XYZ file of C-alpha atoms in Angstrom:
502
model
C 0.000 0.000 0.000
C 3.168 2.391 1.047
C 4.063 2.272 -2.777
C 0.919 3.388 -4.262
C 0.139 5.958 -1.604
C 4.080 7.420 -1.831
C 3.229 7.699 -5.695
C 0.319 9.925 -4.655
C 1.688 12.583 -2.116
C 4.757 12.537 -3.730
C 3.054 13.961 -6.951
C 0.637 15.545 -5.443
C 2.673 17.193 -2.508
C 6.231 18.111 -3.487
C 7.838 18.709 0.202
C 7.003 15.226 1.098
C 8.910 12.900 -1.081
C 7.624 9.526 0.061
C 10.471 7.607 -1.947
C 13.231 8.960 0.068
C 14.259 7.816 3.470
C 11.764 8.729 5.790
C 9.275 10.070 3.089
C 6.689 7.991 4.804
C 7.288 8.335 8.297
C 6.555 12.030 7.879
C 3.100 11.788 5.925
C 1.816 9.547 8.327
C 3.252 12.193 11.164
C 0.697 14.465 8.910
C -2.006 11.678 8.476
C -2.215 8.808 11.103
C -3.960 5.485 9.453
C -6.204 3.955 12.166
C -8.625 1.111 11.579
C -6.880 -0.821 8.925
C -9.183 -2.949 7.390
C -8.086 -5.104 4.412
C -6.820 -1.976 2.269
C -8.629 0.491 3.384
C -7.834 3.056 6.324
C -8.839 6.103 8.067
C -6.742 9.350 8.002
C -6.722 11.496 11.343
C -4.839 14.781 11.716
C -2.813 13.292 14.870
C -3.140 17.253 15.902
C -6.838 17.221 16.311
C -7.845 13.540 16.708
C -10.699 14.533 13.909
C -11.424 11.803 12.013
C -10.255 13.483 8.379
C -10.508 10.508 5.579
C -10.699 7.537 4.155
C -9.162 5.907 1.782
C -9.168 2.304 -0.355
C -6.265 0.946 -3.048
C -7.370 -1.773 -4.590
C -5.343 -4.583 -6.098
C -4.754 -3.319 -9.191
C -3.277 -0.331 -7.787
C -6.441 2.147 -8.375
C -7.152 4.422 -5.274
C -9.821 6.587 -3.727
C -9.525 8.582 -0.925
C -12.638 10.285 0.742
C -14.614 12.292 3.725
C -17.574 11.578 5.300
C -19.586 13.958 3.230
C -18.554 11.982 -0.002
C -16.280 14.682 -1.561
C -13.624 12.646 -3.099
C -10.115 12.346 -5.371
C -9.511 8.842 -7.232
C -7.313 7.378 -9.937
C -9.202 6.813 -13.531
C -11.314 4.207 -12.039
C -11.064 4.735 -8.476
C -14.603 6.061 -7.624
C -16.624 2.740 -8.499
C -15.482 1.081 -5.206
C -17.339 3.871 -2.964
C -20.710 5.041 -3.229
C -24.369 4.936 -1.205
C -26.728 2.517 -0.480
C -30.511 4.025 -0.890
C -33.244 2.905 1.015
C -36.042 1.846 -1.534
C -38.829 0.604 1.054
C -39.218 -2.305 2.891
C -40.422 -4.623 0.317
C -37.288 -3.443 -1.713
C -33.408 -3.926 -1.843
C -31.447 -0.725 -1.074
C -29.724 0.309 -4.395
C -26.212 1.170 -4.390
C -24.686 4.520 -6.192
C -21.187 4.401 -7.189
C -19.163 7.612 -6.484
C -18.153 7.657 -10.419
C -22.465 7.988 -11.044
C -22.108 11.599 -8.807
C -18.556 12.715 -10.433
C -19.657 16.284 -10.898
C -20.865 16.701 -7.822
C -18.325 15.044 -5.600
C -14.792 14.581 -7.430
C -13.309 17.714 -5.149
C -9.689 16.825 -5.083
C -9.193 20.896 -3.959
C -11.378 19.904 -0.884
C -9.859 16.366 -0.308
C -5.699 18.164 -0.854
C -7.347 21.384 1.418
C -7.920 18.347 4.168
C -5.083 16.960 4.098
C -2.346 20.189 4.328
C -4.744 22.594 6.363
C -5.281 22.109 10.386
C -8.621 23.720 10.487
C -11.610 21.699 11.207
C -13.426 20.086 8.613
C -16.532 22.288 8.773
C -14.518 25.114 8.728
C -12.253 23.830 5.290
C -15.830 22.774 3.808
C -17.442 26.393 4.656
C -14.013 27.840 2.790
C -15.519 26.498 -0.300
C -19.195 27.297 -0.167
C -19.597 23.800 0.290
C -22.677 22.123 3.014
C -21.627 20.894 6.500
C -23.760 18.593 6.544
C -23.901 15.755 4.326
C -25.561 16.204 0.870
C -28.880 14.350 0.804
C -27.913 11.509 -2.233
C -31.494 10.053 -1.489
C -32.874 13.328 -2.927
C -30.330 13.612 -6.122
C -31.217 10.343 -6.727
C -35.049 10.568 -6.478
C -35.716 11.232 -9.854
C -34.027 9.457 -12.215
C -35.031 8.365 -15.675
C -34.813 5.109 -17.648
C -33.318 4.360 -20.738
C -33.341 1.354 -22.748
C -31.834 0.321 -26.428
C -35.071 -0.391 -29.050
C -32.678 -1.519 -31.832
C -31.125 -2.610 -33.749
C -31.863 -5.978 -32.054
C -28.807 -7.380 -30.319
C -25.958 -9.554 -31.463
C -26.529 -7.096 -34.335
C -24.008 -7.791 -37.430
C -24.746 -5.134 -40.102
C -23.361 -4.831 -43.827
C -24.067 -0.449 -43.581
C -21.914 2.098 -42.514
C -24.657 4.729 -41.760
C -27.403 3.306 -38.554
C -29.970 4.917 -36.600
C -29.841 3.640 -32.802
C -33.356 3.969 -31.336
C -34.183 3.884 -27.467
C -36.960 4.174 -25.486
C -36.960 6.558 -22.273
C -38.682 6.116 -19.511
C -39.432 10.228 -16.916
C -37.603 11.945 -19.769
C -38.813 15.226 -17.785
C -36.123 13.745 -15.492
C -33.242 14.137 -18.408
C -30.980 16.650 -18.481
C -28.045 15.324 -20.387
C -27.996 11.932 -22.724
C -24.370 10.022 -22.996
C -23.773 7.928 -25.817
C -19.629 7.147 -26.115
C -18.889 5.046 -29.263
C -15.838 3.149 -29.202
C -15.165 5.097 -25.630
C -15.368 9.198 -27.770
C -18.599 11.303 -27.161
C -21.043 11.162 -29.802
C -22.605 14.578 -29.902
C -26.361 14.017 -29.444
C -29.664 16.127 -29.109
C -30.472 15.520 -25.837
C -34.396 17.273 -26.582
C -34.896 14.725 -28.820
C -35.372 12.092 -25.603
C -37.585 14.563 -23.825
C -41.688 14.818 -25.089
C -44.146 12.519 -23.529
C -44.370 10.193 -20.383
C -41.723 7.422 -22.813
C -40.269 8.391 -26.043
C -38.872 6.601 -28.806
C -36.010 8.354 -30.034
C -33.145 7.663 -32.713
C -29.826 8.865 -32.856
C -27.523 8.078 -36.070
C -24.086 6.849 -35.845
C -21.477 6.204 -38.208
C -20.092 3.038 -38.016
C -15.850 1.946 -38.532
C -15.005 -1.509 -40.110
C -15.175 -4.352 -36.853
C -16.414 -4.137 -33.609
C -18.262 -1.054 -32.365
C -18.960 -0.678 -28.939
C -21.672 1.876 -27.452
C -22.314 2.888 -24.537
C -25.099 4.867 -23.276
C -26.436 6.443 -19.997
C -28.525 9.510 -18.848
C -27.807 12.627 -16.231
C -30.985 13.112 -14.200
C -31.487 17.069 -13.100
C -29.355 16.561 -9.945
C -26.421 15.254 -12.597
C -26.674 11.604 -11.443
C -25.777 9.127 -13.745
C -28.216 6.330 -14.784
C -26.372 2.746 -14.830
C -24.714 2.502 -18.733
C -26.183 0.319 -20.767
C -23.431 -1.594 -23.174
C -23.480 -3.086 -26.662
C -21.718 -4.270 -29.887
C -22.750 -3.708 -33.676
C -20.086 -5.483 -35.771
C -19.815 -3.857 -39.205
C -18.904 -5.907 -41.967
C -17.735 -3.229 -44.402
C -14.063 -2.908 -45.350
C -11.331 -1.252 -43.401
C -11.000 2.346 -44.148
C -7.620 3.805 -43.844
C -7.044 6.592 -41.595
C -5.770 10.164 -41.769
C -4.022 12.195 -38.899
C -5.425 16.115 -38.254
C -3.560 18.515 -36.476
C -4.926 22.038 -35.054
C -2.009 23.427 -32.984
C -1.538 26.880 -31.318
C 1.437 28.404 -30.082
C 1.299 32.095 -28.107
C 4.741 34.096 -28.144
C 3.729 37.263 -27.984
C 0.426 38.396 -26.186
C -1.860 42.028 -26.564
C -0.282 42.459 -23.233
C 3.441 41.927 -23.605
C 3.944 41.200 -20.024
C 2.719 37.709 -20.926
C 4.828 36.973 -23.720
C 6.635 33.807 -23.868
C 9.758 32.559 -25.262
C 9.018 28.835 -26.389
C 5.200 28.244 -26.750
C 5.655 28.540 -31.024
C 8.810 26.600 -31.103
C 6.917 23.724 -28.841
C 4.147 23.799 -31.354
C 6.028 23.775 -34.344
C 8.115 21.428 -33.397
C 5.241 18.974 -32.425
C 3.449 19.342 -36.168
C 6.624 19.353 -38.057
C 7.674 15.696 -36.396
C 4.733 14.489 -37.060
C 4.371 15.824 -40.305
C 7.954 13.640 -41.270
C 7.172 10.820 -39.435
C 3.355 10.080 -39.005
C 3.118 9.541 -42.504
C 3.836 6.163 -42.587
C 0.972 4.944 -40.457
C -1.612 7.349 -41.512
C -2.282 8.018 -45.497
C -2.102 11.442 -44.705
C -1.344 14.206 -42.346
C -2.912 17.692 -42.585
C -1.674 20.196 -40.218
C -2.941 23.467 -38.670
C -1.504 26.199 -36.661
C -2.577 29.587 -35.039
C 0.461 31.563 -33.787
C 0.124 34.652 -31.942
C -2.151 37.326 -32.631
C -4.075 34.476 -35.057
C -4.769 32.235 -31.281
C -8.494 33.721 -31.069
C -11.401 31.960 -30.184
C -13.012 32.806 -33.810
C -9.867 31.277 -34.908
C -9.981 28.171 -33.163
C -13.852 28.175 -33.782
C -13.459 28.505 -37.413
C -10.622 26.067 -37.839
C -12.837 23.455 -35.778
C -15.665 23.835 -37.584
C -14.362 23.442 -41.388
C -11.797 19.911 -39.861
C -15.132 18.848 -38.535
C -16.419 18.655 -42.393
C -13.520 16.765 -43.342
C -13.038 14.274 -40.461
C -13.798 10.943 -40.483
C -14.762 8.614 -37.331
C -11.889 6.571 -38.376
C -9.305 9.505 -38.516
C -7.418 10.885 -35.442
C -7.500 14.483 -34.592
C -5.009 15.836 -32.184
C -5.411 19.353 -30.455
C -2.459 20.679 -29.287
C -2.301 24.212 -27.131
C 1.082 26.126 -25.924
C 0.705 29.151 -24.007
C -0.651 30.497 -20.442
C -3.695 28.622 -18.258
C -5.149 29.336 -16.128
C -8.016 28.309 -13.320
C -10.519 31.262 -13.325
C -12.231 32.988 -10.141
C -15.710 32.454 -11.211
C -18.973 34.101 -9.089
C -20.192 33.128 -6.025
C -22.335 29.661 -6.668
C -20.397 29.033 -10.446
C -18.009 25.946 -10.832
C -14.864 26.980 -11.671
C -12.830 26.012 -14.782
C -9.471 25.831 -16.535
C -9.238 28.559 -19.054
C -7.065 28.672 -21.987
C -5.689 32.671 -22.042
C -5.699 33.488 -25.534
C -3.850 36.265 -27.558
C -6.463 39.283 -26.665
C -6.654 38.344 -23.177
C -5.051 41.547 -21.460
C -5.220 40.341 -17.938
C -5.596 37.004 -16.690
C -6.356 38.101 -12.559
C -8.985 40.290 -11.582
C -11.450 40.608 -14.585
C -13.233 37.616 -14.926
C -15.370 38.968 -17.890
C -12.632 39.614 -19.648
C -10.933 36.046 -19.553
C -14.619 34.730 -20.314
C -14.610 36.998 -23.804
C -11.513 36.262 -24.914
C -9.894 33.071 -23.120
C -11.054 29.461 -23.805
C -12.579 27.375 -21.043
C -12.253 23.472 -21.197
C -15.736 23.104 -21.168
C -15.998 25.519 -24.456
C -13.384 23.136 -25.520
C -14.983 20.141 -25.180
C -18.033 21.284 -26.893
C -16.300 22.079 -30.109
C -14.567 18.677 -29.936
C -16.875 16.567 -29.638
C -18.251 17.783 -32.645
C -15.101 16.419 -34.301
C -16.466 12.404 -35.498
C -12.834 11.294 -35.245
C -13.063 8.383 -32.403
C -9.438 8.972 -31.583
C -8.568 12.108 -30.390
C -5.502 13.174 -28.516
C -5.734 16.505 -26.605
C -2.376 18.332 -25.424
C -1.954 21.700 -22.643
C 1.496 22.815 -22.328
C 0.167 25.878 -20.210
C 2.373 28.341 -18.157
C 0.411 29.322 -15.540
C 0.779 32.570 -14.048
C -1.802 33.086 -11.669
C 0.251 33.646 -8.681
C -2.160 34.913 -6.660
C -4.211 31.917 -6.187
C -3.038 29.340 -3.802
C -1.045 27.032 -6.019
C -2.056 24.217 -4.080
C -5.699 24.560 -4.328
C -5.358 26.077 -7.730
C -3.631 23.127 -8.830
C -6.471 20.632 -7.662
C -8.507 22.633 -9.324
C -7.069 22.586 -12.666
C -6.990 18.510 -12.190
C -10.483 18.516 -11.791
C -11.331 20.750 -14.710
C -9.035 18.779 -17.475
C -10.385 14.975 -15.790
C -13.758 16.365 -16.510
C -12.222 17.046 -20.584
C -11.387 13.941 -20.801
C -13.947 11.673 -18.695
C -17.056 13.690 -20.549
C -15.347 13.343 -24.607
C -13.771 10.174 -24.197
C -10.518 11.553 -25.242
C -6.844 11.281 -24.013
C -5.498 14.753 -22.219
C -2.132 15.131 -21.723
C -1.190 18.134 -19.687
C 1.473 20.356 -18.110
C 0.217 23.528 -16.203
C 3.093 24.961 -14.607
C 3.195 28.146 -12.058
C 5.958 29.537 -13.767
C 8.107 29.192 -17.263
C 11.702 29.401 -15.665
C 12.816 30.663 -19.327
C 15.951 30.976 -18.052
C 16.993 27.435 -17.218
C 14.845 26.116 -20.458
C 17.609 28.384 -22.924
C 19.088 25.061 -22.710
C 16.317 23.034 -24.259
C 14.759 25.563 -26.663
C 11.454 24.453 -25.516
C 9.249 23.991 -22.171
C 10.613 20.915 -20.599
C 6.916 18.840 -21.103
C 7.058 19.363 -24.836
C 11.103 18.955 -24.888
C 9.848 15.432 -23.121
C 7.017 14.719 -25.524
C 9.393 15.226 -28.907
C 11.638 12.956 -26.755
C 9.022 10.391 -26.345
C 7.675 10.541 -30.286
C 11.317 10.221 -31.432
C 11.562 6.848 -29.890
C 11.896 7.185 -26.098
C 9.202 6.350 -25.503
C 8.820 2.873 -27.253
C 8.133 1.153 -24.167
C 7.220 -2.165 -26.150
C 10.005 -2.122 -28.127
C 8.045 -2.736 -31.100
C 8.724 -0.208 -33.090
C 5.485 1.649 -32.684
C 4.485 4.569 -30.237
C 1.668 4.630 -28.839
C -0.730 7.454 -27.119
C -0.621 5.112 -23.510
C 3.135 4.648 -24.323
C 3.538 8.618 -24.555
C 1.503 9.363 -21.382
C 3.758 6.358 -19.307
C 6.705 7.823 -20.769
C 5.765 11.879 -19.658
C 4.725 11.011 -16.395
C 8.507 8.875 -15.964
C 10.522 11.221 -17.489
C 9.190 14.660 -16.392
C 9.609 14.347 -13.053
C 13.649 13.771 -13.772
C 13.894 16.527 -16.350
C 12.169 18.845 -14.251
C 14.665 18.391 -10.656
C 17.576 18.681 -13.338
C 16.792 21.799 -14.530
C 14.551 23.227 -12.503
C 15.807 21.926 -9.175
C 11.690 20.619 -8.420
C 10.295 17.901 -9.629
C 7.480 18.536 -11.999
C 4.689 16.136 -12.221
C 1.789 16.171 -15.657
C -1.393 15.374 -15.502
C -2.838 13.197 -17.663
C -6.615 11.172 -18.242
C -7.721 8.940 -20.552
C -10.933 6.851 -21.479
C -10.671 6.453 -24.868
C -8.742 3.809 -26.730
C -5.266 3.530 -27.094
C -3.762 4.246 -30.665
C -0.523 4.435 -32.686
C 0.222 7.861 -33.249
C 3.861 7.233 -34.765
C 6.312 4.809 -35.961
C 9.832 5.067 -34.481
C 12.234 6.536 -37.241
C 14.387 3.257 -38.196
C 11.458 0.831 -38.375
């Protein structure tokens, strides 16, 4: 257990390095675990004998770790071993919510990092973040949920067109407030009014199918964003193979309206990225077409514009990759709003301080993610090398914040997101490099570093092992901290390169 929970406050927590001599003697003199049972354990400040947290690792190395109001961090598939039991009645079986079923609500790794590092009492760290003291009433997010079920095609279902219409029927679809439909593990974009309209419905939704197996996977968000159980299946399509291309949109900002912001590597790190890939992805994809915005061209019409005409041209078999160089930063929304993870664009004149202003001109991740998932490519591989430079905000709790924002990106799109977000640039120890050290890693990586398998190909699981190995290193040596990315995936893994040689 030691190992994986080192991992965690060693990335997580910089001052304590649990790997060292002595790492773990002084977390647990900051977190006591009492009541060991099996793997899981209670975490007590020692200071205040409050009972703080829980947490679980499982045997295959995934982790939660929790309070007693349910606000929770977790590994990519962490939350499905915690949840509530709901009383249905005494004729009835209580029903059992998995944490994963609330994310939205409850995946608060600010509050859960916030409990561990502060010594105030739990009300008082919960009240900090406009957040109940008293536990959320589940029973009453749950109440209302809807029911969806798949109509047709009828299932095994082995079909000779490309083109199908998937029909359902919905039972409360007053109760709907979102529809989730993942095909091969991306977001299908879907009109979620089309569900509502009567006591049941019988909706369609029409999918483009790729040559093989394709694997669906659909669910509904009742109003309190609760998750229905997913229902799975598998159309095979009989049609042949197509061959796949590789689109690139990538934006690099140098120089900002406000010059104060400028940077020194973000258009090297982005041309470098396209023009390796441009050279070398050719010989796995029939063809690569690549995109940049630079500067005073990194606009949301831009990025808007560009989205919208690759979205004509994509195919579900193709693989789009997004890749963004530049600031980030977590924004200080009003009073009741969920925060998010902004992109700061080329007009953005100041980041702190004028919230309107980053909302006019920056790029949240949720704005993101609703332009990608327009994009019918199944594979999609989403990059942030962001300098952040919102020094202000508690780095600590911005940090979780930004964790939460880009896990969201990827849990809601089904895509891979690979991302740096750094307090600071440290230009001068990167002259060295000519780029930020997480994109000097990544070109590192697609050259052939990061051919884990050793057979011959690279692979978008192979890049993310690689970054999170090698960063860390890069980042003492130069930097003198270690530096640890984030990264979240639930799509599939892909080949995104061939190592030069093979």
């Amino acid at each position: 257990m030691d190992k994986v929970w080192a991992d965690f406050f060693k990335s997580d927590y910089p001052g304590i390095d649990a790997g060292k001599p002595g790492g773990m003697e002084k977390i647990h003199q900051a977190m006591i675990a009492n009541g060991d049972y099996g793997n899981a354990a209670y975490l007590i400040k020692p200071q205040m004998l409050e009972p703080r947290l829980n947490m679980f690792i499982a045997r295959n190395n995934e982790w939660v770790i929790w309070n007693n109001k349910g606000y929770f961090k977790a590994s990519p598939g962490g939350a499905a071993f915690i949840g509530w039991y709901i009383y249905k009645g005494e004729d009835n079986n209580a029903e059992f919510y998995t944490a994963d079923k609330l994310y939205d609500t409850y995946y608060r790794p600010d509050i859960v990092n916030e409990l561990i590092q502060s010594t105030e009492t739990t009300a008082a760290i919960l009240q900090k973040f406009k957040q109940p003291e008293t536990d959320l009433a589940v029973s009453k997010q749950v109440s209302n949920m809807p029911v969806l079920r798949l109509r047709s095609p009828v299932l095994p279902a082995t079909v000779t067109q490309k083109n199908l219409r998937l029909s359902f029927d919905t039972e409360h679809p007053e109760f709907i407030s979102e529809f989730l439909l993942f095909h091969n593990g991306k977001r299908v974009p879907v009109n979620t009014e089309a569900l509502r309209g009567g006591i049941t419905g019988d909706r369609s939704i029409g999918v483009e199918l790729v040559a093989g197996d394709n694997i669906f996977t659909a669910s509904l968000l009742n109003k309190s964003k609760v998750e229905t159980t997913p229902i799975q299946f598998r159309i095979s399509y009989t049609g042949v193979q197509a061959t796949s291309s590789l689109y690139i949109l990538a934006v690099g900002i140098d120089k900002y309206r406000n010059s104060r912001y400028n940077l020194n590597y973000a258009r090297a790190d982005a041309r470098g990225i396209s023009n390796l890939l441009l050279q070398s992805a050719g010989r796995i994809f029939k063809s690569v077409t690549i995109d940049t915005l630079f500067d005073e061209l990194a606009t949301i019409a831009n990025i808007k514009e560009r989205i919208n005409t690759l979205k004509t041209k994509i195919r579900p078999e193709d693989v789009f990759l997004f890749y963004y160089a530049g600031h980030g930063i977590m924004n200080e929304p009003a009073e009741g709003t969920k925060p998010d993870f902004y992109l700061v664009l080329h007009p953005v004149v100041q980041m702190v301080g004028n919230e309107e202003m980053l909302q006019n001109n920056g790029l949240p991740a949720k704005g993101l993610r609703e332009l990608l998932v327009e994009i019918p490519a199944q594979k999609q591989l989403v990059i942030f090398d962001a300098c952040n430079s919102g020094g202000a905000m508690n780095v600590f709790t911005r940090g979780a914040g930004e964790e939460a924002a880009i896990s969201q990106l990827a849990r809601s799109t089904g895509f891979t997101v690979l991302a740096s977000t750094n307090q600071e640039q440290f230009a001068s120890e990167l002259n060295e490099l000519k780029h930020g050290i997480f994109t000097y890693a990544l070109l590192k990586g697609l050259e052939g570093d990061a051919d884990l398998m050793k057979d011959g190909k690279i692979t978008v699981k192979e890049i993310e092992l690689y970054l999170n190995e090698i960063i860390p290193v890069l980042s003492e040596k130069y930097k003198g901290v270690q530096q640890f990315p984030q990264s979240f995936s639930r799509g599939m893994d892909f080949p995104i390169i061939l190592k030069p040689g093979n």
